Tab-separated table of C-alpha atoms in Angstrom:
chain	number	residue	atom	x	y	z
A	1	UNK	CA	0.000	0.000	0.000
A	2	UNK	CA	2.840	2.225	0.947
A	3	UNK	CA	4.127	2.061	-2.315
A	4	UNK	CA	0.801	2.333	-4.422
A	5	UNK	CA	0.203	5.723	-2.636
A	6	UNK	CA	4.056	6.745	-3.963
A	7	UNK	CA	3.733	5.544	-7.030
A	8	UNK	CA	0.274	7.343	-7.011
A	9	UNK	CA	1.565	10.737	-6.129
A	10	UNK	CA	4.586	10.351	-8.685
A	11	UNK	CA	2.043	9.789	-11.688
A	12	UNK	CA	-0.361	12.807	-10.676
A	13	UNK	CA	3.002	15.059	-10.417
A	14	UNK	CA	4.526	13.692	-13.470
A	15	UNK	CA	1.334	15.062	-15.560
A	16	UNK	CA	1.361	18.148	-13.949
A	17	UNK	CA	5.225	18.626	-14.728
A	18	UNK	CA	4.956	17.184	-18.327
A	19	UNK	CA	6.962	14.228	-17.810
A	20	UNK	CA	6.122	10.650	-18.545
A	21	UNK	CA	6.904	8.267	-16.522
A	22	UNK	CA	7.599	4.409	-16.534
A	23	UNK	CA	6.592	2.437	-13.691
A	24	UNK	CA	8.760	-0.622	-13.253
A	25	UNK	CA	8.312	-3.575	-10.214
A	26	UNK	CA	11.330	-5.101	-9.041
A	27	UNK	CA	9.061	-7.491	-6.429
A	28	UNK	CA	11.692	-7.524	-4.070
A	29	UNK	CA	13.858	-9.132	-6.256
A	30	UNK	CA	17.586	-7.420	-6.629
A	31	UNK	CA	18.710	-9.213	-9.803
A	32	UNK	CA	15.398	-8.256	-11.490
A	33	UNK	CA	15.555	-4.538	-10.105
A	34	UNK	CA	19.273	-4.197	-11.873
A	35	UNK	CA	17.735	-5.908	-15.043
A	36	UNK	CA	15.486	-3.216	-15.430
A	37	UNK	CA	17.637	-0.269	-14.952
A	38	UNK	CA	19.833	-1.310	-17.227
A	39	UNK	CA	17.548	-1.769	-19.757
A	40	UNK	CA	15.750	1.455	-18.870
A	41	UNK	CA	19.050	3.157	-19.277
A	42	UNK	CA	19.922	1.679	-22.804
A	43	UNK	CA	16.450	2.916	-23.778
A	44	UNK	CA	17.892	6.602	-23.010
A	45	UNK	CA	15.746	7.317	-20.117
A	46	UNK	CA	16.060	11.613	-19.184
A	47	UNK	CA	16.797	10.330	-15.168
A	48	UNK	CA	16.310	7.238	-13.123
A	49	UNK	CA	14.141	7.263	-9.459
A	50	UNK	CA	15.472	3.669	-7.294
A	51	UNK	CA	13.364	2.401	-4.309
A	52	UNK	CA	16.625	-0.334	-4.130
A	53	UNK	CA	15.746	-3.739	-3.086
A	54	UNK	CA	19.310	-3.963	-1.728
A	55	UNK	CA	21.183	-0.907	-0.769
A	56	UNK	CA	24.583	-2.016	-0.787
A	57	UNK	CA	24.093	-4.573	-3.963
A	58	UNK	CA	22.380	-1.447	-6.459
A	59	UNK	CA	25.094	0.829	-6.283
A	60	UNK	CA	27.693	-0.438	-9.030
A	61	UNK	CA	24.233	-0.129	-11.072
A	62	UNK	CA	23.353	3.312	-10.458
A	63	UNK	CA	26.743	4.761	-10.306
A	64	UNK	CA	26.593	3.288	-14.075
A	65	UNK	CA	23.899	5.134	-15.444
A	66	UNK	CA	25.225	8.438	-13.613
A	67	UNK	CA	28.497	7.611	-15.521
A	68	UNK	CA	26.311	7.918	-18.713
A	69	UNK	CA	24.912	10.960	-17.997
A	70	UNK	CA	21.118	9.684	-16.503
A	71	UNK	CA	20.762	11.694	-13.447
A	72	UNK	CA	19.541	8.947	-10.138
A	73	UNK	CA	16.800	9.820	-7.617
A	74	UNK	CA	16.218	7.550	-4.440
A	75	UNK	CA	12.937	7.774	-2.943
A	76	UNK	CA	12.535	5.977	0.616
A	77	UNK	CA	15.108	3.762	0.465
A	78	UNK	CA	19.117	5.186	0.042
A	79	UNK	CA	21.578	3.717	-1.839
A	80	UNK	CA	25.212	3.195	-0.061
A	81	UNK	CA	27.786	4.746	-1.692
A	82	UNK	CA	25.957	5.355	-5.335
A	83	UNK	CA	26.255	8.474	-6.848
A	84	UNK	CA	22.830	9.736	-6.559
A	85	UNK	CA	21.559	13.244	-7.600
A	86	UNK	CA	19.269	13.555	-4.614
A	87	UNK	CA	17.343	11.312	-2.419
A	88	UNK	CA	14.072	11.811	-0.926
A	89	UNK	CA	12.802	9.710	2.099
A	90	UNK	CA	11.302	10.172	5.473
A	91	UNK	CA	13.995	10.809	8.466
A	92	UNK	CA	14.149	6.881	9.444
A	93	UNK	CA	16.197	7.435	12.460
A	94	UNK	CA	13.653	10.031	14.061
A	95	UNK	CA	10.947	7.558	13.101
A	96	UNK	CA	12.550	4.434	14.522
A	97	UNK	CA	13.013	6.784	17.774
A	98	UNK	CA	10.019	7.365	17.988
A	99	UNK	CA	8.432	3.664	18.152
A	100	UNK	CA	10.643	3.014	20.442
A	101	UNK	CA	10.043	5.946	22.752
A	102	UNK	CA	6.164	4.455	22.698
A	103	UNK	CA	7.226	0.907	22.918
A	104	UNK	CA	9.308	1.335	25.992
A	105	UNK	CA	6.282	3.324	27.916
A	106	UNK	CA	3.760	0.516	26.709
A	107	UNK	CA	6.761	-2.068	28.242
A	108	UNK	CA	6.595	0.640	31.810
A	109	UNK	CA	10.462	0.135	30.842
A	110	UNK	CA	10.563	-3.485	30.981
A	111	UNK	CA	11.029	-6.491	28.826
A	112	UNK	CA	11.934	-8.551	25.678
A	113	UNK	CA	11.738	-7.369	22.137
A	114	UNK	CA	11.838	-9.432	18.657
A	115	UNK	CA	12.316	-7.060	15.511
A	116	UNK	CA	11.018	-8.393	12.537
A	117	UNK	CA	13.591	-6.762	10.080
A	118	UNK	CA	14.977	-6.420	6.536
A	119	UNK	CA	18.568	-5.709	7.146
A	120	UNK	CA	19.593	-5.367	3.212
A	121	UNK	CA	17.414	-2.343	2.698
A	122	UNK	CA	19.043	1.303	4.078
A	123	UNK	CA	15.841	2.990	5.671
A	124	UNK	CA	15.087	0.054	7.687
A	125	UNK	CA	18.496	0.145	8.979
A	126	UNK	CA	18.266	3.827	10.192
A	127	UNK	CA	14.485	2.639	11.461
A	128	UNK	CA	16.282	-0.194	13.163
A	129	UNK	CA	19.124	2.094	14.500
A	130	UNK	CA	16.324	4.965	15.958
A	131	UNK	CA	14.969	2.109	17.933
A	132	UNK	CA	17.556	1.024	19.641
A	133	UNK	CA	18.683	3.906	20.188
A	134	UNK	CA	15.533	4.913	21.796
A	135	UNK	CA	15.833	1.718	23.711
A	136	UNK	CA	18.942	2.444	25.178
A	137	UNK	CA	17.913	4.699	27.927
A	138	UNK	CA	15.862	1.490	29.021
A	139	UNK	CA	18.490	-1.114	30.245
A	140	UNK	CA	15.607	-3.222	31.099
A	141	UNK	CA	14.771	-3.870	27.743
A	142	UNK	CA	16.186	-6.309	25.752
A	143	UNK	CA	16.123	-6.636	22.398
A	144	UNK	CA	16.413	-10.763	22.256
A	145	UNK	CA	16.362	-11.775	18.269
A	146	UNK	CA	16.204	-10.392	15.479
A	147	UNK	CA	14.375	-12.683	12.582
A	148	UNK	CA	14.650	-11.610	8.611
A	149	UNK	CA	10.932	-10.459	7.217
A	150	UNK	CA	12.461	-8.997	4.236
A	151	UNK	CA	9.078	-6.441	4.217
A	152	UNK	CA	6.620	-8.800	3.213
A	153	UNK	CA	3.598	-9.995	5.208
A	154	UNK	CA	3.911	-13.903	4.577
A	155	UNK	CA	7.467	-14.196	4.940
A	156	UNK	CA	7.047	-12.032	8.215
A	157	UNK	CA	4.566	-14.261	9.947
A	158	UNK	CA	6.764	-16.919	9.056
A	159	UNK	CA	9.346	-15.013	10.944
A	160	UNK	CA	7.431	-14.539	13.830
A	161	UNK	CA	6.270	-17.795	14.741
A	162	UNK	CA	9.791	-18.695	14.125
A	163	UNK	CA	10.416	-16.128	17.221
A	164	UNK	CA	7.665	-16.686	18.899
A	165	UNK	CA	8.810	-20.643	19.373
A	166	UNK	CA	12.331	-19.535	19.972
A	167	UNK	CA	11.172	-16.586	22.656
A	168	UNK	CA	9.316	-17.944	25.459
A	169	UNK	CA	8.963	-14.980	27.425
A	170	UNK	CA	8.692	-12.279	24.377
A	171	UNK	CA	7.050	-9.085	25.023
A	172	UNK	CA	7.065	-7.226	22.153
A	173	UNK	CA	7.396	-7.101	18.739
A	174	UNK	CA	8.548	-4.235	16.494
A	175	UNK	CA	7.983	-4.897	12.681
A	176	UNK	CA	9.747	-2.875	10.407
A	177	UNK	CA	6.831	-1.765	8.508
A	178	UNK	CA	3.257	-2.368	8.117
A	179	UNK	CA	3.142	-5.802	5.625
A	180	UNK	CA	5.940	-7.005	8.507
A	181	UNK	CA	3.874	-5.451	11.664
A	182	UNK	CA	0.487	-7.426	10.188
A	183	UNK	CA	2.305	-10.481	9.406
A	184	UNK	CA	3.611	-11.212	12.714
A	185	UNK	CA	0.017	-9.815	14.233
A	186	UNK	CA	-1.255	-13.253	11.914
A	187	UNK	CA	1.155	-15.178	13.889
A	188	UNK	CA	0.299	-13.934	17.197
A	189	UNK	CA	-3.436	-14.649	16.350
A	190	UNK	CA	-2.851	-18.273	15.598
A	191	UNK	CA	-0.625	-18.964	18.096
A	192	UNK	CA	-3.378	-17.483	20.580
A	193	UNK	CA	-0.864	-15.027	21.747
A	194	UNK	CA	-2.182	-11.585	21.011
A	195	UNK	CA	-3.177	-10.413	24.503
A	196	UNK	CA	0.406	-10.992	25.630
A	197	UNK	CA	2.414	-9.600	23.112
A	198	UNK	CA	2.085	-6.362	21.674
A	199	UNK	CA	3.516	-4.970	18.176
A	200	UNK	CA	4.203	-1.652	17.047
A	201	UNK	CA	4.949	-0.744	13.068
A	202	UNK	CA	6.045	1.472	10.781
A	203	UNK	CA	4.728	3.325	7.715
A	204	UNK	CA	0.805	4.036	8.881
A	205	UNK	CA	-0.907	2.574	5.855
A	206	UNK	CA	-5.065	2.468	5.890
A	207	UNK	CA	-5.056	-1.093	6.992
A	208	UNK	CA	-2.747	-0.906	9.834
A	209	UNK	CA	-4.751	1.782	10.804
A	210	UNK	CA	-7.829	0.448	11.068
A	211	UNK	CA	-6.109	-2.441	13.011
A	212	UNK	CA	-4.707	-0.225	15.027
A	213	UNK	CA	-7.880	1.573	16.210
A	214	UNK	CA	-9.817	-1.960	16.243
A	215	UNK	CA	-7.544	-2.343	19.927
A	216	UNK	CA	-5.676	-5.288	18.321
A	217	UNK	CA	-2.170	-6.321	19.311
A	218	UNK	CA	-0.898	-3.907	16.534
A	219	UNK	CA	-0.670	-0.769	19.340
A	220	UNK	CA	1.294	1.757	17.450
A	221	UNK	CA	2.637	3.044	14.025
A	222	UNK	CA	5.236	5.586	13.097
A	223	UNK	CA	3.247	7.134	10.366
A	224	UNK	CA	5.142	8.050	7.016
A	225	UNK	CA	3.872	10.220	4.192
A	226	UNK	CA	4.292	8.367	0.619
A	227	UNK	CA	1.716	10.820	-0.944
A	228	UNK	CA	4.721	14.014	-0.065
A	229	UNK	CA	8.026	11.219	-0.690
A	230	UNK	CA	6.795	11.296	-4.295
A	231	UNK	CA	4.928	14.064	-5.134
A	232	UNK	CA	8.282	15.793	-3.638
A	233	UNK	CA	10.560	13.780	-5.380
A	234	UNK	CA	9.027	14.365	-8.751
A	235	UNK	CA	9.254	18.348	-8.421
A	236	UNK	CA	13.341	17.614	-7.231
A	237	UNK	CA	13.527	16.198	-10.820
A	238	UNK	CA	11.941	19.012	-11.932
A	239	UNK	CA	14.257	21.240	-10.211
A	240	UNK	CA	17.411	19.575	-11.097
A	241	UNK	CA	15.969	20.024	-14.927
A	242	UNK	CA	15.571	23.354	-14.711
A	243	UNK	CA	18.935	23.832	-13.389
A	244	UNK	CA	18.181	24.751	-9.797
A	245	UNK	CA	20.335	23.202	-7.264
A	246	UNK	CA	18.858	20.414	-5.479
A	247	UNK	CA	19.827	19.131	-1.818
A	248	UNK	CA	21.697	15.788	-1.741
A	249	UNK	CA	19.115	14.545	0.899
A	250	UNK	CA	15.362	15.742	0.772
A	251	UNK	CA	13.470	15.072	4.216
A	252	UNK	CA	9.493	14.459	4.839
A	253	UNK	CA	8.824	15.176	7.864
A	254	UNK	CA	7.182	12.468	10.123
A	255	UNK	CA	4.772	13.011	13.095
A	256	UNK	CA	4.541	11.648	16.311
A	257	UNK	CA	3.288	7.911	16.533
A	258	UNK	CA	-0.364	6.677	15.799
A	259	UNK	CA	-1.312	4.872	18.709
A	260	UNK	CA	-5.211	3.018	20.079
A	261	UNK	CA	-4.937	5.580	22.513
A	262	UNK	CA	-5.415	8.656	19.796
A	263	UNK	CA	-1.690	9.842	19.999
């Protein structure tokens, strides 16, 4: 859903600014995601926006077609050490603060913590890092596995039951965005578990939401703003076309966390 509403935003922007624009889907799949660049770059695109699939592994790719001239925009996920014109994302670490600042009051400051996480992909690291960084000031809470969701909600209840049979006395669980937050809620609902383990999330999409206000074990979301991340990132390209200078990082701001309670 999060990325619909980008992609969304991009298209109604791109009209306004004249520009057409290609939607490819990599489907989490990193091979397939440098396939398509490549050919998009043969084709002679006019500039390039990356949501990478692997932050580390798309670089060599990009820093290609900036080699060639095609200018490279990353929208909500970075790429490491690619040479990227700008990139345009929500301030992960402040987000990942954030849940955790919640988490650790829902805890009263005490307990064990699974994050269901997708460690190739650069915004969920800074997400990753705001929490426990947030979690810090807690030494009561522990943060006792970490279990690979890779963003998607089947492969993230997988995950969770996974933890959930590893972590007998598991308190919490922090997934690293909404598809990963509902999957392991799935889990906890099948395993008969979801009055004594709460979740928090990441991204605020309609369905989480809704969970969210039905009082489910899904207590809290850091809520992120696809809608702005493209409709922003498509005026940057316009910017950098017109020959304004644009900044290497563009930040949407995020609010404070959607919780049951109203915050």
């Amino acid at each position: 859903q999060f990325y619909r509403d980008l992609v969304a935003a991009m298209e109604a922007e791109a009209q306004k600014q004249g520009f057409a624009l290609r939607i490819q889907y990599a489907e989490f799949q990193s091979p397939k995601q440098i396939n398509q660049i490549e050919i998009l770059v043969q084709q002679g695109v006019d500039a390039l926006i990356v949501a990478p699939c692997d932050s580390a592994g798309i670089a060599p790719t990009i820093n290609d077609a900036a080699s060639k001239g095609i200018p490279v925009f990353t929208a909500d996920i970075a790429a490491h050490n690619a040479n990227v014109t700008s990139h345009i994302a929500s301030d992960n670490v402040l987000g990942g603060k954030l849940i955790g600042e919640y988490l650790a009051k829902a805890l009263n400051g005490k307990g064990n913590v699974a994050i269901i996480d997708n460690a190739e992909v650069a915004s969920v690291q800074e997400r990753v890092a705001g929490f426990e960084e947030a979690l810090k000031a807690f030494p009561e809470i522990k943060i006792v596995q970490k279990a690979p969701g890779y963003g998607r909600r089947d492969k993230a209840m997988r995950a969770a039951q996974d933890v959930i049979q590893a972590q007998s006395n598991l308190n919490a669980i922090f997934g690293i965005n909404d598809d990963s937050a509902l999957g392991a809620l799935a889990a906890l609902e099948s395993a008969g578990l979801q009055d004594k383990i709460i979740i928090v999330g990441y991204d605020g999409t309609p369905e989480a939401r809704d969970t969210i206000r039905a009082g489910k074990a899904l207590k809290a979301d850091t809520v992120q703003h696809p809608e702005e991340i493209g409709k922003i990132t498509i005026q940057t390209i316009a910017d950098h076309f017109a020959g304004k200078p644009v900044p290497k990082v563009v930040p949407v701001g995020l609010p404070g966390p959607m919780s049951s309670s109203g915050g």
